Coordinates of C-alpha atoms in Angstrom, one line a residue:
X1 CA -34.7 10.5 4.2
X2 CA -38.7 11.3 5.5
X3 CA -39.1 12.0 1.8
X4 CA -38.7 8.3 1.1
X5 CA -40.9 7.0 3.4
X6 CA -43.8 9.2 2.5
X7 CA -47.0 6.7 1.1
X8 CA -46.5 8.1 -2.2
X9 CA -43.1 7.2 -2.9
X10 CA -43.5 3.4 -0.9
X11 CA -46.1 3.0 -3.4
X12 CA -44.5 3.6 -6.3
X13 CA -41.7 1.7 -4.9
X14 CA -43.8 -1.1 -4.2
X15 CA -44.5 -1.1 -7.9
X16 CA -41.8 -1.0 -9.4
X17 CA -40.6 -4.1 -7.1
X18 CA -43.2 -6.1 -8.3
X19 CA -42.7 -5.4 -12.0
X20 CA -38.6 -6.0 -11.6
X21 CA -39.8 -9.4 -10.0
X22 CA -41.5 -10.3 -13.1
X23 CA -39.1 -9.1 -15.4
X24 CA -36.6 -11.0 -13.5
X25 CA -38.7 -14.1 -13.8
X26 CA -39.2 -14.2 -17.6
X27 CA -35.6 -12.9 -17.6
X28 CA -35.2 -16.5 -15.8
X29 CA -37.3 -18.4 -17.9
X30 CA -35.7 -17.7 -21.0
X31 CA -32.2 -18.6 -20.1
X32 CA -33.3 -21.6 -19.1
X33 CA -34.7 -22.9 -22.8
X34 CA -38.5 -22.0 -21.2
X35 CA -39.3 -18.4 -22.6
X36 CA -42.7 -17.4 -23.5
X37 CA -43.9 -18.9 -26.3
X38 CA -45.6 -16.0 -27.4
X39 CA -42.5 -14.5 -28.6
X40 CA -40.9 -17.6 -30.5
X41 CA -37.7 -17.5 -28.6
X42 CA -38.2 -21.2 -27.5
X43 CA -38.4 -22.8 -31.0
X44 CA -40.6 -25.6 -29.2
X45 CA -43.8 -24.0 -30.4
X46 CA -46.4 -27.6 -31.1
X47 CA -48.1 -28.0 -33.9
X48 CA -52.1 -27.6 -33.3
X49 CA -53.7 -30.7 -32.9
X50 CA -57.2 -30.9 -32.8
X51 CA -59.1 -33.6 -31.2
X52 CA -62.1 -34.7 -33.1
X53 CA -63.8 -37.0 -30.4
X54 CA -64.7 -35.1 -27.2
X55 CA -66.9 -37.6 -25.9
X56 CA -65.5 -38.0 -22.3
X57 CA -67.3 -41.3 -22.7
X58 CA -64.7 -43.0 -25.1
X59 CA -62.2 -42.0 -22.8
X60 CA -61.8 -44.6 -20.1
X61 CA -58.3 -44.0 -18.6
X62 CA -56.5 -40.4 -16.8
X63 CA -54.0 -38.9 -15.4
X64 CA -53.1 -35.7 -14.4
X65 CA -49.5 -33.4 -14.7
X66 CA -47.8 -30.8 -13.1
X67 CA -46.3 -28.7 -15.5
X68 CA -43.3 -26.6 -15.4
X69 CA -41.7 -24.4 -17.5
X70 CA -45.0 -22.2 -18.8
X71 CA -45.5 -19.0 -18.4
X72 CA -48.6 -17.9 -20.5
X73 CA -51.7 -19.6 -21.7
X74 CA -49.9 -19.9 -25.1
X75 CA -47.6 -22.7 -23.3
X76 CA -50.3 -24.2 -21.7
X77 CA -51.7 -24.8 -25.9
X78 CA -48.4 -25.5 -26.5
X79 CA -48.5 -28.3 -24.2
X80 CA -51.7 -29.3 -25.1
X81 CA -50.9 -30.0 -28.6
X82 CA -48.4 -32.1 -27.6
X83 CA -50.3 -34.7 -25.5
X84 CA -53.4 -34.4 -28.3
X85 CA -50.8 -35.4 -31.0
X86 CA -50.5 -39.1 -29.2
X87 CA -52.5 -41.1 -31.0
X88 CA -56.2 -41.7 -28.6
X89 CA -55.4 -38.7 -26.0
X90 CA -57.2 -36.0 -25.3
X91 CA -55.6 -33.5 -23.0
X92 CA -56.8 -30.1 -21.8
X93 CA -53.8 -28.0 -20.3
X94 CA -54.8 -24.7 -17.9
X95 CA -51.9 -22.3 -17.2
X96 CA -53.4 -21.0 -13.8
X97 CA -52.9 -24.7 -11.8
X98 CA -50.0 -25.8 -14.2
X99 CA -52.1 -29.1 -14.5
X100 CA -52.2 -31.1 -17.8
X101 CA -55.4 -33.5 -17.3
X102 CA -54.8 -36.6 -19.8
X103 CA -58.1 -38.5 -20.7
X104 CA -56.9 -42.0 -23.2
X105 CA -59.1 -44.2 -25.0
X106 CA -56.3 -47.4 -24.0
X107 CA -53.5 -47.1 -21.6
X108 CA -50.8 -44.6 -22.1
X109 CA -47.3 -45.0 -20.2
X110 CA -46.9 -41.8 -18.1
X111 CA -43.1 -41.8 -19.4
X112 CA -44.6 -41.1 -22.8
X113 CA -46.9 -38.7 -21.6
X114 CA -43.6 -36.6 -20.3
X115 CA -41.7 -37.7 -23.4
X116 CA -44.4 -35.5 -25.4
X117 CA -44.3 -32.6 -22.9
X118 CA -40.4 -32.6 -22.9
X119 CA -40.5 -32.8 -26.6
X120 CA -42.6 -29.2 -26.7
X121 CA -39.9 -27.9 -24.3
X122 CA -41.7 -28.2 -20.6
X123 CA -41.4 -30.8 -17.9
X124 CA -43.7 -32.5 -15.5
X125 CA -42.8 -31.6 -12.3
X126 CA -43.6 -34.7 -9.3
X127 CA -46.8 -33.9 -7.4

């Protein structure tokens, strides 16, 4: 029993706690519908949309999402492409905060906002 507590063996423990955690949380993910994008399992994957205007300028009116459901920066395009496919948005997505920020060049219903995020297999969570 000493054996086990040695530092050596509570590290290596410690690690391989850690790494079961994660494997349980993408294990989580995907049953749910919400697996990494990265390996196509969703079938949700957006089509790239490019947003020719960047001039924060034209944009007049934003909101900002939580996002749930992603679990890689490939999600976060994912989601991105989404909300740049409405017609007048421009949206940047950033997996580390899970925050969609949605700049519109008229007003855009937030419903539709989490239509299109729905629609590429996520959800906007309530902040």
């Amino acid at each position: 029993m000493s054996d086990l507590l040695n530092p050596a063996n509570l590290i290596v423990l410690a690690v391989i706690a850690v790494g079961m955690l994660f494997g349980l949380r993408r294990i989580a993910a995907s049953t749910h519908g919400k697996s990494c994008c990265s390996d196509g399992a969703s079938g949700k994957k957006a089509k790239k949309v490019v947003v020719a205007d960047t001039d924060p300028s034209h944009y007049p009116y934003s909101d900002e999402l939580l996002i749930g459901g992603m679990s890689c920066d490939g999600c976060a395009r994912n989601v991105a492409n989404a909300l740049n496919a409405l017609d007048g948005v421009w949206a940047t997505v950033t997996y580390a905060d899970h925050t969609a920020r949605v700049r519109s060049k008229r007003p855009v219903d937030r419903d539709t906002l989490e239509t299109a995020v729905r629609g590429a297999g996520y959800y906007v969570m309530k902040m």
